[in-house]
């Protein structure tokens, strides 16, 4: 029996499960699992789901809702990338706004991280990006991220996090300092519309001459913080966003930061200096927001390695780990959706 009833999207899942399962396996094979890592995608997802999975849901960022709109490009990135969505044009997108964690009913306001994921373009020119509120990761490698997740996991005996274990992890990992500084200075805003969402990992833009430029990007809010929210409302942020979009579209400036030769594009723990070139590629305009069960974002795996022509992944090992783990999470939740339709096959 399923623990929770996910929205039923069986046929779409059946088709996509085949496609994504194949793609995930291919990416995993090409990348040699998680590179030289001893940690597998299954290990990550086992840990993230926490021993008692919310069946049918994402094993991370489980609580979220679907959005739709268009990316209105101003054409400024065209000299740097042949990706069609960077020509002066509008490209429709489907996306998802979520909070971190494996609990699909968690209170919005307790979440340490908020997220924006987008899928735009078609076929070989599809671009999927999943962005988070922190500008950097705490650690450099998948193995260290796994250790971080272990340190932050609740003790099975008490159900509580172990502060000693967390302190010990951070003490052993000085590369976490920039992330911890961000964490200490971060004040969550009163709306998903007023957060900054970062790509964190770096990617390459590739132009028609084959020249590569390492970049990170961020969706920057275009409106000021809203009124304080009702802290008793578990869905306070979702409700605020639904109301907001009903009265007017919500826009973010999609801003690209260009690495210089001095920056290591494979290390997501280091902020690039503020004097690096920034360029606004256009606006992400959210025109619609609906609960997950009513939208079409649930059947998307926002794999960060799905990139259009004119963009490529850097050698950052976290990207391969993410791709493999997202595929594993997707495989589990898609299977659970299908079994719910045919429980006698279980
Ligand atoms: C090794 C590091 C990471 C691992 C193992 C990991 C794992 C996962 C998993 C398993 C999911 C659920 C996927 C699904 O079922 O569709 C997920 C979702 C997500 N992750 Fe990560 N993640 C990692 C790093 C990151 C980073 C660096 C970012 C931000 C730049 C990020 C942003 C997101 C977002 C926004 C989602 C939700 C996407 C959606 O709405 O479907 N993750 N992650």
mmCIF file of C-alpha atoms and ligand atoms in Angstrom:
data_model
loop_
_atom_site.group_PDB
_atom_site.id
_atom_site.type_symbol
_atom_site.label_atom_id
_atom_site.label_comp_id
_atom_site.label_asym_id
_atom_site.label_seq_id
_atom_site.Cartn_x
_atom_site.Cartn_y
_atom_site.Cartn_z
ATOM 1 C CA UNK A 1 0.000 0.000 0.000
ATOM 2 C CA UNK A 2 1.183 3.510 -0.702
ATOM 3 C CA UNK A 3 1.704 5.726 2.319
ATOM 4 C CA UNK A 4 0.397 8.845 0.594
ATOM 5 C CA UNK A 5 -1.740 9.232 -2.454
ATOM 6 C CA UNK A 6 0.244 11.015 -5.133
ATOM 7 C CA UNK A 7 -1.532 12.646 -8.051
ATOM 8 C CA UNK A 8 -2.187 10.054 -10.736
ATOM 9 C CA UNK A 9 -0.334 10.635 -14.004
ATOM 10 C CA UNK A 10 0.231 7.016 -15.014
ATOM 11 C CA UNK A 11 0.496 7.143 -18.805
ATOM 12 C CA UNK A 12 2.777 10.145 -18.936
ATOM 13 C CA UNK A 13 4.937 8.559 -16.262
ATOM 14 C CA UNK A 14 5.080 5.252 -18.108
ATOM 15 C CA UNK A 15 6.412 6.984 -21.215
ATOM 16 C CA UNK A 16 8.751 9.308 -19.356
ATOM 17 C CA UNK A 17 9.990 6.611 -16.982
ATOM 18 C CA UNK A 18 11.232 4.674 -19.983
ATOM 19 C CA UNK A 19 12.872 7.724 -21.512
ATOM 20 C CA UNK A 20 14.396 9.097 -18.323
ATOM 21 C CA UNK A 21 15.385 5.685 -16.983
ATOM 22 C CA UNK A 22 17.305 5.123 -20.202
ATOM 23 C CA UNK A 23 18.827 8.592 -20.122
ATOM 24 C CA UNK A 24 19.731 8.292 -16.452
ATOM 25 C CA UNK A 25 21.375 4.932 -17.040
ATOM 26 C CA UNK A 26 23.247 6.358 -20.011
ATOM 27 C CA UNK A 27 24.455 9.411 -18.110
ATOM 28 C CA UNK A 28 25.384 7.219 -15.173
ATOM 29 C CA UNK A 29 27.307 4.843 -17.434
ATOM 30 C CA UNK A 30 29.091 7.670 -19.280
ATOM 31 C CA UNK A 31 29.974 9.373 -16.031
ATOM 32 C CA UNK A 32 31.173 6.066 -14.548
ATOM 33 C CA UNK A 33 28.592 6.135 -11.743
ATOM 34 C CA UNK A 34 29.533 9.142 -9.634
ATOM 35 C CA UNK A 35 33.013 9.401 -11.167
ATOM 36 C CA UNK A 36 35.486 7.703 -8.810
ATOM 37 C CA UNK A 37 33.020 8.122 -5.957
ATOM 38 C CA UNK A 38 32.252 5.272 -3.593
ATOM 39 C CA UNK A 39 28.827 6.861 -3.040
ATOM 40 C CA UNK A 40 26.150 5.747 -5.467
ATOM 41 C CA UNK A 41 22.961 7.464 -6.564
ATOM 42 C CA UNK A 42 21.087 4.801 -4.607
ATOM 43 C CA UNK A 43 23.064 5.674 -1.457
ATOM 44 C CA UNK A 44 22.136 9.338 -1.868
ATOM 45 C CA UNK A 45 18.469 8.676 -2.399
ATOM 46 C CA UNK A 46 18.282 6.079 0.396
ATOM 47 C CA UNK A 47 19.690 8.673 2.760
ATOM 48 C CA UNK A 48 17.539 11.508 1.436
ATOM 49 C CA UNK A 49 14.295 9.538 1.719
ATOM 50 C CA UNK A 50 15.200 8.767 5.330
ATOM 51 C CA UNK A 51 14.125 5.140 5.710
ATOM 52 C CA UNK A 52 10.416 5.872 5.529
ATOM 53 C CA UNK A 53 9.811 7.322 2.063
ATOM 54 C CA UNK A 54 6.874 9.474 1.106
ATOM 55 C CA UNK A 55 5.903 7.261 -1.787
ATOM 56 C CA UNK A 56 5.311 8.938 -5.115
ATOM 57 C CA UNK A 57 7.106 12.118 -4.086
ATOM 58 C CA UNK A 58 10.517 13.551 -4.898
ATOM 59 C CA UNK A 59 13.077 12.335 -2.356
ATOM 60 C CA UNK A 60 14.375 15.876 -2.038
ATOM 61 C CA UNK A 61 12.396 19.102 -2.474
ATOM 62 C CA UNK A 62 9.269 17.006 -1.997
ATOM 63 C CA UNK A 63 6.953 19.945 -1.327
ATOM 64 C CA UNK A 64 6.340 22.242 -4.227
ATOM 65 C CA UNK A 65 3.945 23.485 -6.880
ATOM 66 C CA UNK A 66 3.945 23.935 -10.635
ATOM 67 C CA UNK A 67 4.483 27.178 -12.479
ATOM 68 C CA UNK A 68 4.341 28.161 -16.135
ATOM 69 C CA UNK A 69 5.277 31.235 -18.092
ATOM 70 C CA UNK A 70 7.873 32.460 -20.542
ATOM 71 C CA UNK A 71 11.513 33.380 -20.628
ATOM 72 C CA UNK A 72 11.763 36.703 -22.462
ATOM 73 C CA UNK A 73 15.332 36.936 -23.732
ATOM 74 C CA UNK A 74 16.864 40.315 -24.573
ATOM 75 C CA UNK A 75 19.446 38.696 -26.884
ATOM 76 C CA UNK A 76 22.478 39.859 -24.874
ATOM 77 C CA UNK A 77 23.873 36.325 -24.457
ATOM 78 C CA UNK A 78 23.758 35.555 -28.168
ATOM 79 C CA UNK A 79 27.464 36.362 -28.773
ATOM 80 C CA UNK A 80 28.303 33.798 -26.058
ATOM 81 C CA UNK A 81 25.895 30.948 -26.748
ATOM 82 C CA UNK A 82 24.088 29.416 -29.691
ATOM 83 C CA UNK A 83 21.244 28.233 -27.415
ATOM 84 C CA UNK A 84 18.063 29.330 -29.204
ATOM 85 C CA UNK A 85 16.438 30.665 -26.028
ATOM 86 C CA UNK A 86 19.177 33.323 -25.779
ATOM 87 C CA UNK A 87 18.273 34.930 -29.112
ATOM 88 C CA UNK A 88 15.933 37.914 -28.597
ATOM 89 C CA UNK A 89 12.741 35.861 -28.300
ATOM 90 C CA UNK A 90 10.226 34.356 -25.879
ATOM 91 C CA UNK A 91 10.420 30.706 -24.850
ATOM 92 C CA UNK A 92 7.623 29.113 -22.816
ATOM 93 C CA UNK A 93 8.641 27.199 -19.707
ATOM 94 C CA UNK A 94 7.186 24.791 -17.187
ATOM 95 C CA UNK A 95 8.712 25.001 -13.738
ATOM 96 C CA UNK A 96 8.423 24.143 -10.097
ATOM 97 C CA UNK A 97 8.898 26.140 -6.924
ATOM 98 C CA UNK A 98 9.759 24.063 -3.893
ATOM 99 C CA UNK A 99 11.301 23.874 -0.449
ATOM 100 C CA UNK A 100 14.154 21.528 0.429
ATOM 101 C CA UNK A 101 13.491 18.346 2.388
ATOM 102 C CA UNK A 102 11.779 15.014 1.861
ATOM 103 C CA UNK A 103 8.454 15.868 3.488
ATOM 104 C CA UNK A 104 5.665 16.863 1.065
ATOM 105 C CA UNK A 105 3.616 18.435 3.882
ATOM 106 C CA UNK A 106 6.403 20.314 5.700
ATOM 107 C CA UNK A 107 5.590 23.842 6.900
ATOM 108 C CA UNK A 108 6.800 26.284 4.240
ATOM 109 C CA UNK A 109 8.336 28.719 6.689
ATOM 110 C CA UNK A 110 10.647 26.201 8.392
ATOM 111 C CA UNK A 111 12.526 25.244 5.250
ATOM 112 C CA UNK A 112 16.186 26.285 5.190
ATOM 113 C CA UNK A 113 16.339 26.382 1.391
ATOM 114 C CA UNK A 114 13.851 27.515 -1.271
ATOM 115 C CA UNK A 115 14.082 26.553 -4.909
ATOM 116 C CA UNK A 116 13.097 27.376 -8.455
ATOM 117 C CA UNK A 117 13.356 24.822 -11.271
ATOM 118 C CA UNK A 118 12.710 25.510 -14.955
ATOM 119 C CA UNK A 119 12.367 23.433 -18.101
ATOM 120 C CA UNK A 120 12.406 25.366 -21.363
ATOM 121 C CA UNK A 121 12.958 24.584 -25.026
ATOM 122 C CA UNK A 122 12.388 21.360 -26.912
ATOM 123 C CA UNK A 123 14.350 18.248 -27.868
ATOM 124 C CA UNK A 124 18.095 18.836 -28.280
ATOM 125 C CA UNK A 125 17.504 22.420 -27.239
ATOM 126 C CA UNK A 126 15.878 21.698 -23.925
ATOM 127 C CA UNK A 127 17.377 23.426 -20.903
ATOM 128 C CA UNK A 128 16.585 22.288 -17.378
ATOM 129 C CA UNK A 129 17.864 24.136 -14.395
ATOM 130 C CA UNK A 130 17.204 23.641 -10.692
ATOM 131 C CA UNK A 131 18.284 26.596 -8.576
ATOM 132 C CA UNK A 132 18.528 27.079 -4.808
ATOM 133 C CA UNK A 133 18.663 30.091 -2.499
ATOM 134 C CA UNK A 134 22.286 29.588 -1.279
ATOM 135 C CA UNK A 135 24.888 30.989 -3.717
ATOM 136 C CA UNK A 136 27.380 28.190 -2.979
ATOM 137 C CA UNK A 137 27.477 24.576 -1.857
ATOM 138 C CA UNK A 138 29.028 23.749 1.500
ATOM 139 C CA UNK A 139 31.363 21.115 0.045
ATOM 140 C CA UNK A 140 33.177 20.262 -3.176
ATOM 141 C CA UNK A 141 32.694 16.530 -3.721
ATOM 142 C CA UNK A 142 29.729 14.130 -3.772
ATOM 143 C CA UNK A 143 31.366 12.110 -0.984
ATOM 144 C CA UNK A 144 31.573 15.149 1.286
ATOM 145 C CA UNK A 145 27.994 16.101 0.431
ATOM 146 C CA UNK A 146 26.925 12.610 1.421
ATOM 147 C CA UNK A 147 28.770 13.048 4.743
ATOM 148 C CA UNK A 148 27.028 16.414 5.171
ATOM 149 C CA UNK A 149 23.621 14.800 4.640
ATOM 150 C CA UNK A 150 24.542 12.065 7.107
ATOM 151 C CA UNK A 151 25.587 14.641 9.708
ATOM 152 C CA UNK A 152 22.329 16.560 9.251
ATOM 153 C CA UNK A 153 20.065 13.481 9.321
ATOM 154 C CA UNK A 154 17.951 13.036 12.446
ATOM 155 C CA UNK A 155 19.123 10.378 14.884
ATOM 156 C CA UNK A 156 16.827 7.342 14.346
ATOM 157 C CA UNK A 157 16.518 6.895 18.139
ATOM 158 C CA UNK A 158 15.505 10.440 19.084
ATOM 159 C CA UNK A 159 14.166 11.770 15.787
ATOM 160 C CA UNK A 160 16.302 14.873 16.457
ATOM 161 C CA UNK A 161 19.431 16.164 14.782
ATOM 162 C CA UNK A 162 22.655 15.650 16.711
ATOM 163 C CA UNK A 163 24.334 19.074 17.185
ATOM 164 C CA UNK A 164 27.652 17.438 18.143
ATOM 165 C CA UNK A 165 27.747 15.474 14.922
ATOM 166 C CA UNK A 166 26.917 18.601 12.906
ATOM 167 C CA UNK A 167 29.619 20.616 14.661
ATOM 168 C CA UNK A 168 32.149 17.849 14.043
ATOM 169 C CA UNK A 169 31.278 17.717 10.349
ATOM 170 C CA UNK A 170 31.750 21.462 9.872
ATOM 171 C CA UNK A 171 34.973 21.432 11.909
ATOM 172 C CA UNK A 172 36.385 18.756 9.598
ATOM 173 C CA UNK A 173 35.328 20.694 6.495
ATOM 174 C CA UNK A 174 36.719 24.237 6.467
ATOM 175 C CA UNK A 175 35.596 24.598 2.826
ATOM 176 C CA UNK A 176 32.057 24.972 4.262
ATOM 177 C CA UNK A 177 32.890 28.454 5.626
ATOM 178 C CA UNK A 178 31.469 30.518 2.736
ATOM 179 C CA UNK A 179 28.233 28.552 2.893
ATOM 180 C CA UNK A 180 28.055 29.006 6.660
ATOM 181 C CA UNK A 181 28.632 32.753 6.313
ATOM 182 C CA UNK A 182 25.772 32.918 3.836
ATOM 183 C CA UNK A 183 23.587 30.876 6.170
ATOM 184 C CA UNK A 184 24.360 33.131 9.138
ATOM 185 C CA UNK A 185 23.468 36.286 7.184
ATOM 186 C CA UNK A 186 20.424 34.967 5.313
ATOM 187 C CA UNK A 187 16.972 36.229 6.256
ATOM 188 C CA UNK A 188 14.214 34.333 4.470
ATOM 189 C CA UNK A 189 11.929 36.717 2.599
ATOM 190 C CA UNK A 190 8.129 36.797 2.816
ATOM 191 C CA UNK A 191 7.601 35.444 -0.669
ATOM 192 C CA UNK A 192 8.991 32.959 -3.163
ATOM 193 C CA UNK A 193 8.857 35.979 -5.524
ATOM 194 C CA UNK A 194 11.471 37.880 -3.519
ATOM 195 C CA UNK A 195 14.243 35.300 -3.196
ATOM 196 C CA UNK A 196 17.409 34.966 -5.268
ATOM 197 C CA UNK A 197 17.770 31.500 -6.790
ATOM 198 C CA UNK A 198 21.309 30.392 -7.785
ATOM 199 C CA UNK A 199 22.588 27.790 -10.229
ATOM 200 C CA UNK A 200 25.451 27.258 -7.716
ATOM 201 C CA UNK A 201 27.308 24.897 -10.066
ATOM 202 C CA UNK A 202 29.008 26.470 -13.095
ATOM 203 C CA UNK A 203 28.372 25.626 -16.754
ATOM 204 C CA UNK A 204 29.832 26.722 -20.095
ATOM 205 C CA UNK A 205 28.221 28.942 -22.680
ATOM 206 C CA UNK A 206 29.478 28.000 -26.162
ATOM 207 C CA UNK A 207 29.223 30.372 -29.115
ATOM 208 C CA UNK A 208 29.182 29.771 -32.871
ATOM 209 C CA UNK A 209 33.001 29.815 -32.973
ATOM 210 C CA UNK A 210 33.117 27.076 -30.360
ATOM 211 C CA UNK A 211 34.459 29.471 -27.698
ATOM 212 C CA UNK A 212 33.590 28.514 -24.122
ATOM 213 C CA UNK A 213 32.816 30.858 -21.250
ATOM 214 C CA UNK A 214 32.251 29.506 -17.742
ATOM 215 C CA UNK A 215 29.191 31.037 -16.064
ATOM 216 C CA UNK A 216 26.886 30.762 -13.115
ATOM 217 C CA UNK A 217 23.406 32.207 -13.183
ATOM 218 C CA UNK A 218 20.802 33.455 -10.751
ATOM 219 C CA UNK A 219 17.134 34.412 -10.937
ATOM 220 C CA UNK A 220 16.953 37.830 -9.264
ATOM 221 C CA UNK A 221 13.661 39.179 -7.907
ATOM 222 C CA UNK A 222 12.174 42.301 -9.460
ATOM 223 C CA UNK A 223 9.788 43.157 -6.619
ATOM 224 C CA UNK A 224 10.269 44.141 -3.000
ATOM 225 C CA UNK A 225 9.584 41.912 -0.021
ATOM 226 C CA UNK A 226 5.896 41.395 0.816
ATOM 227 C CA UNK A 227 3.899 41.690 4.023
ATOM 228 C CA UNK A 228 4.722 39.372 6.965
ATOM 229 C CA UNK A 229 3.095 35.962 6.627
ATOM 230 C CA UNK A 230 0.829 34.025 8.971
ATOM 231 C CA UNK A 231 3.247 31.647 10.689
ATOM 232 C CA UNK A 232 0.391 29.248 11.548
ATOM 233 C CA UNK A 233 -0.254 28.617 7.866
ATOM 234 C CA UNK A 234 1.686 25.493 6.795
ATOM 235 C CA UNK A 235 1.345 26.612 3.183
ATOM 236 C CA UNK A 236 2.017 30.295 3.829
ATOM 237 C CA UNK A 237 4.521 30.744 0.990
ATOM 238 C CA UNK A 238 2.520 28.725 -1.528
ATOM 239 C CA UNK A 239 -0.662 30.643 -0.752
ATOM 240 C CA UNK A 240 1.122 33.985 -0.951
ATOM 241 C CA UNK A 241 2.537 33.061 -4.370
ATOM 242 C CA UNK A 242 -0.779 31.788 -5.753
ATOM 243 C CA UNK A 243 -2.473 35.053 -4.710
ATOM 244 C CA UNK A 244 0.336 37.130 -6.124
ATOM 245 C CA UNK A 245 0.307 35.454 -9.562
ATOM 246 C CA UNK A 246 -3.461 35.720 -9.739
ATOM 247 C CA UNK A 247 -3.183 39.506 -9.670
ATOM 248 C CA UNK A 248 -0.039 39.965 -11.818
ATOM 249 C CA UNK A 249 2.812 37.946 -13.396
ATOM 250 C CA UNK A 250 5.924 37.514 -11.243
ATOM 251 C CA UNK A 251 9.223 38.339 -12.963
ATOM 252 C CA UNK A 252 12.843 37.482 -12.193
ATOM 253 C CA UNK A 253 15.893 38.842 -14.029
ATOM 254 C CA UNK A 254 17.981 35.909 -15.238
ATOM 255 C CA UNK A 255 21.497 37.164 -14.544
ATOM 256 C CA UNK A 256 24.693 35.462 -15.715
ATOM 257 C CA UNK A 257 28.056 35.919 -13.990
ATOM 258 C CA UNK A 258 31.140 35.305 -16.145
ATOM 259 C CA UNK A 259 34.150 33.527 -14.624
ATOM 260 C CA UNK A 260 37.624 34.897 -15.260
ATOM 261 C CA UNK A 261 40.647 32.664 -15.814
ATOM 262 C CA UNK A 262 41.323 32.950 -12.070
ATOM 263 C CA UNK A 263 38.069 31.222 -11.081
ATOM 264 C CA UNK A 264 37.743 27.464 -10.696
ATOM 265 C CA UNK A 265 34.487 26.538 -12.377
ATOM 266 C CA UNK A 266 34.598 23.046 -10.878
ATOM 267 C CA UNK A 267 34.429 24.237 -7.262
ATOM 268 C CA UNK A 268 30.906 25.229 -6.153
ATOM 269 C CA UNK A 269 31.988 26.277 -2.635
ATOM 270 C CA UNK A 270 33.778 29.454 -3.765
ATOM 271 C CA UNK A 271 32.004 32.716 -4.570
ATOM 272 C CA UNK A 272 33.398 34.509 -7.597
ATOM 273 C CA UNK A 273 34.553 38.080 -6.879
ATOM 274 C CA UNK A 274 31.849 40.732 -7.163
ATOM 275 C CA UNK A 275 33.706 42.594 -9.923
ATOM 276 C CA UNK A 276 33.138 39.720 -12.380
ATOM 277 C CA UNK A 277 31.075 40.621 -15.424
ATOM 278 C CA UNK A 278 27.304 40.258 -14.936
ATOM 279 C CA UNK A 279 24.817 40.191 -17.749
ATOM 280 C CA UNK A 280 21.011 40.077 -17.629
ATOM 281 C CA UNK A 281 19.921 37.592 -20.298
ATOM 282 C CA UNK A 282 16.219 38.384 -19.959
ATOM 283 C CA UNK A 283 13.266 37.842 -17.672
ATOM 284 C CA UNK A 284 11.622 34.729 -16.339
ATOM 285 C CA UNK A 285 7.975 35.723 -16.255
ATOM 286 C CA UNK A 286 5.765 33.426 -14.176
ATOM 287 C CA UNK A 287 2.196 33.701 -15.445
ATOM 288 C CA UNK A 288 0.583 30.713 -13.776
ATOM 289 C CA UNK A 289 0.986 28.799 -10.512
ATOM 290 C CA UNK A 290 -1.057 25.710 -9.602
ATOM 291 C CA UNK A 291 -0.904 22.916 -6.999
ATOM 292 C CA UNK A 292 1.371 20.074 -8.043
ATOM 293 C CA UNK A 293 -1.458 17.613 -8.722
ATOM 294 C CA UNK A 294 -3.045 20.045 -11.196
ATOM 295 C CA UNK A 295 0.084 21.045 -13.089
ATOM 296 C CA UNK A 296 2.476 19.295 -15.434
ATOM 297 C CA UNK A 297 5.741 19.692 -13.512
ATOM 298 C CA UNK A 298 5.476 16.491 -11.506
ATOM 299 C CA UNK A 299 6.591 14.327 -14.398
ATOM 300 C CA UNK A 300 9.737 16.382 -15.009
ATOM 301 C CA UNK A 301 13.142 15.369 -13.754
ATOM 302 C CA UNK A 302 14.987 18.695 -13.477
ATOM 303 C CA UNK A 303 18.296 17.037 -14.272
ATOM 304 C CA UNK A 304 20.951 19.785 -14.421
ATOM 305 C CA UNK A 305 22.777 17.992 -17.251
ATOM 306 C CA UNK A 306 19.899 18.521 -19.682
ATOM 307 C CA UNK A 307 21.401 21.411 -21.594
ATOM 308 C CA UNK A 308 20.694 22.918 -25.009
ATOM 309 C CA UNK A 309 23.154 23.285 -27.879
ATOM 310 C CA UNK A 310 25.342 26.223 -26.902
ATOM 311 C CA UNK A 311 25.695 25.153 -23.253
ATOM 312 C CA UNK A 312 27.768 22.398 -21.635
ATOM 313 C CA UNK A 313 28.524 21.012 -18.201
ATOM 314 C CA UNK A 314 31.782 21.776 -16.431
ATOM 315 C CA UNK A 315 33.769 18.973 -14.800
ATOM 316 C CA UNK A 316 32.258 19.828 -11.387
ATOM 317 C CA UNK A 317 31.688 16.310 -9.961
ATOM 318 C CA UNK A 318 28.579 17.463 -8.097
ATOM 319 C CA UNK A 319 26.800 17.832 -11.445
ATOM 320 C CA UNK A 320 27.242 14.131 -12.275
ATOM 321 C CA UNK A 321 26.163 13.157 -8.772
ATOM 322 C CA UNK A 322 23.060 15.325 -9.071
ATOM 323 C CA UNK A 323 22.129 13.895 -12.445
ATOM 324 C CA UNK A 324 22.414 10.305 -11.242
ATOM 325 C CA UNK A 325 20.570 10.960 -7.957
ATOM 326 C CA UNK A 326 17.709 12.845 -9.656
ATOM 327 C CA UNK A 327 17.268 9.923 -12.072
ATOM 328 C CA UNK A 328 17.153 7.465 -9.151
ATOM 329 C CA UNK A 329 14.635 9.593 -7.248
ATOM 330 C CA UNK A 330 12.588 9.944 -10.412
ATOM 331 C CA UNK A 331 12.713 6.195 -11.066
ATOM 332 C CA UNK A 332 11.422 5.448 -7.554
ATOM 333 C CA UNK A 333 8.596 7.964 -7.555
ATOM 334 C CA UNK A 334 7.508 7.121 -11.112
ATOM 335 C CA UNK A 335 7.409 3.401 -10.268
ATOM 336 C CA UNK A 336 5.310 4.154 -7.200
ATOM 337 C CA UNK A 337 2.845 6.130 -9.300
ATOM 338 C CA UNK A 338 2.521 3.233 -11.702
ATOM 339 C CA UNK A 339 2.115 0.638 -8.934
ATOM 340 C CA UNK A 340 -0.582 2.690 -7.346
ATOM 341 C CA UNK A 341 -2.555 2.226 -10.555
ATOM 342 C CA UNK A 342 -1.894 -1.546 -10.525
ATOM 343 C CA UNK A 343 -1.246 -2.558 -6.886
ATOM 344 C CA UNK A 344 -1.899 -6.247 -7.720
ATOM 345 C CA UNK A 345 1.435 -6.177 -9.581
ATOM 346 C CA UNK A 346 3.265 -5.187 -6.431
HETATM 347 C C1 LIG B 1 25.260 16.019 -4.773
HETATM 348 C C2 LIG B 1 24.429 17.026 -4.576
HETATM 349 C C3 LIG B 1 22.933 16.880 -4.735
HETATM 350 C C4 LIG B 1 22.137 15.762 -4.658
HETATM 351 C C5 LIG B 1 22.551 14.325 -4.387
HETATM 352 C C6 LIG B 1 20.774 16.185 -4.902
HETATM 353 C C7 LIG B 1 19.674 15.350 -4.911
HETATM 354 C C8 LIG B 1 18.407 15.689 -5.286
HETATM 355 C C9 LIG B 1 17.306 14.784 -5.508
HETATM 356 C C10 LIG B 1 17.368 13.271 -5.291
HETATM 357 C C11 LIG B 1 16.245 15.490 -5.917
HETATM 358 C C12 LIG B 1 14.846 14.961 -6.305
HETATM 359 C C13 LIG B 1 14.789 14.783 -7.820
HETATM 360 C C14 LIG B 1 13.457 14.284 -8.367
HETATM 361 O O1 LIG B 1 12.859 13.338 -7.841
HETATM 362 O O2 LIG B 1 12.994 14.850 -9.386
HETATM 363 C C15 LIG B 1 16.641 16.868 -5.953
HETATM 364 C C16 LIG B 1 15.840 17.896 -6.308
HETATM 365 C C17 LIG B 1 16.277 19.190 -6.424
HETATM 366 N N1 LIG B 1 17.560 19.666 -6.259
HETATM 367 FE FE1 LIG B 1 19.153 18.625 -5.683
HETATM 368 N N2 LIG B 1 20.758 17.535 -5.116
HETATM 369 C C18 LIG B 1 22.055 17.995 -5.030
HETATM 370 C C19 LIG B 1 22.500 19.282 -5.196
HETATM 371 C C20 LIG B 1 21.707 20.325 -5.572
HETATM 372 C C21 LIG B 1 22.164 21.658 -5.869
HETATM 373 C C22 LIG B 1 23.621 22.147 -5.822
HETATM 374 C C23 LIG B 1 21.060 22.383 -6.206
HETATM 375 C C24 LIG B 1 20.940 23.828 -6.601
HETATM 376 C C25 LIG B 1 21.696 24.411 -7.466
HETATM 377 C C26 LIG B 1 19.916 21.504 -6.149
HETATM 378 C C27 LIG B 1 18.620 21.868 -6.424
HETATM 379 C C28 LIG B 1 17.557 21.018 -6.467
HETATM 380 C C29 LIG B 1 16.197 21.439 -6.759
HETATM 381 C C30 LIG B 1 15.747 22.870 -7.032
HETATM 382 C C31 LIG B 1 15.414 20.291 -6.749
HETATM 383 C C32 LIG B 1 13.921 20.214 -6.985
HETATM 384 C C33 LIG B 1 13.645 20.230 -8.455
HETATM 385 C C34 LIG B 1 12.161 20.011 -8.675
HETATM 386 O O3 LIG B 1 11.395 20.938 -8.359
HETATM 387 O O4 LIG B 1 11.830 18.930 -9.142
HETATM 388 N N3 LIG B 1 20.341 20.266 -5.765
HETATM 389 N N4 LIG B 1 17.969 16.970 -5.546
#
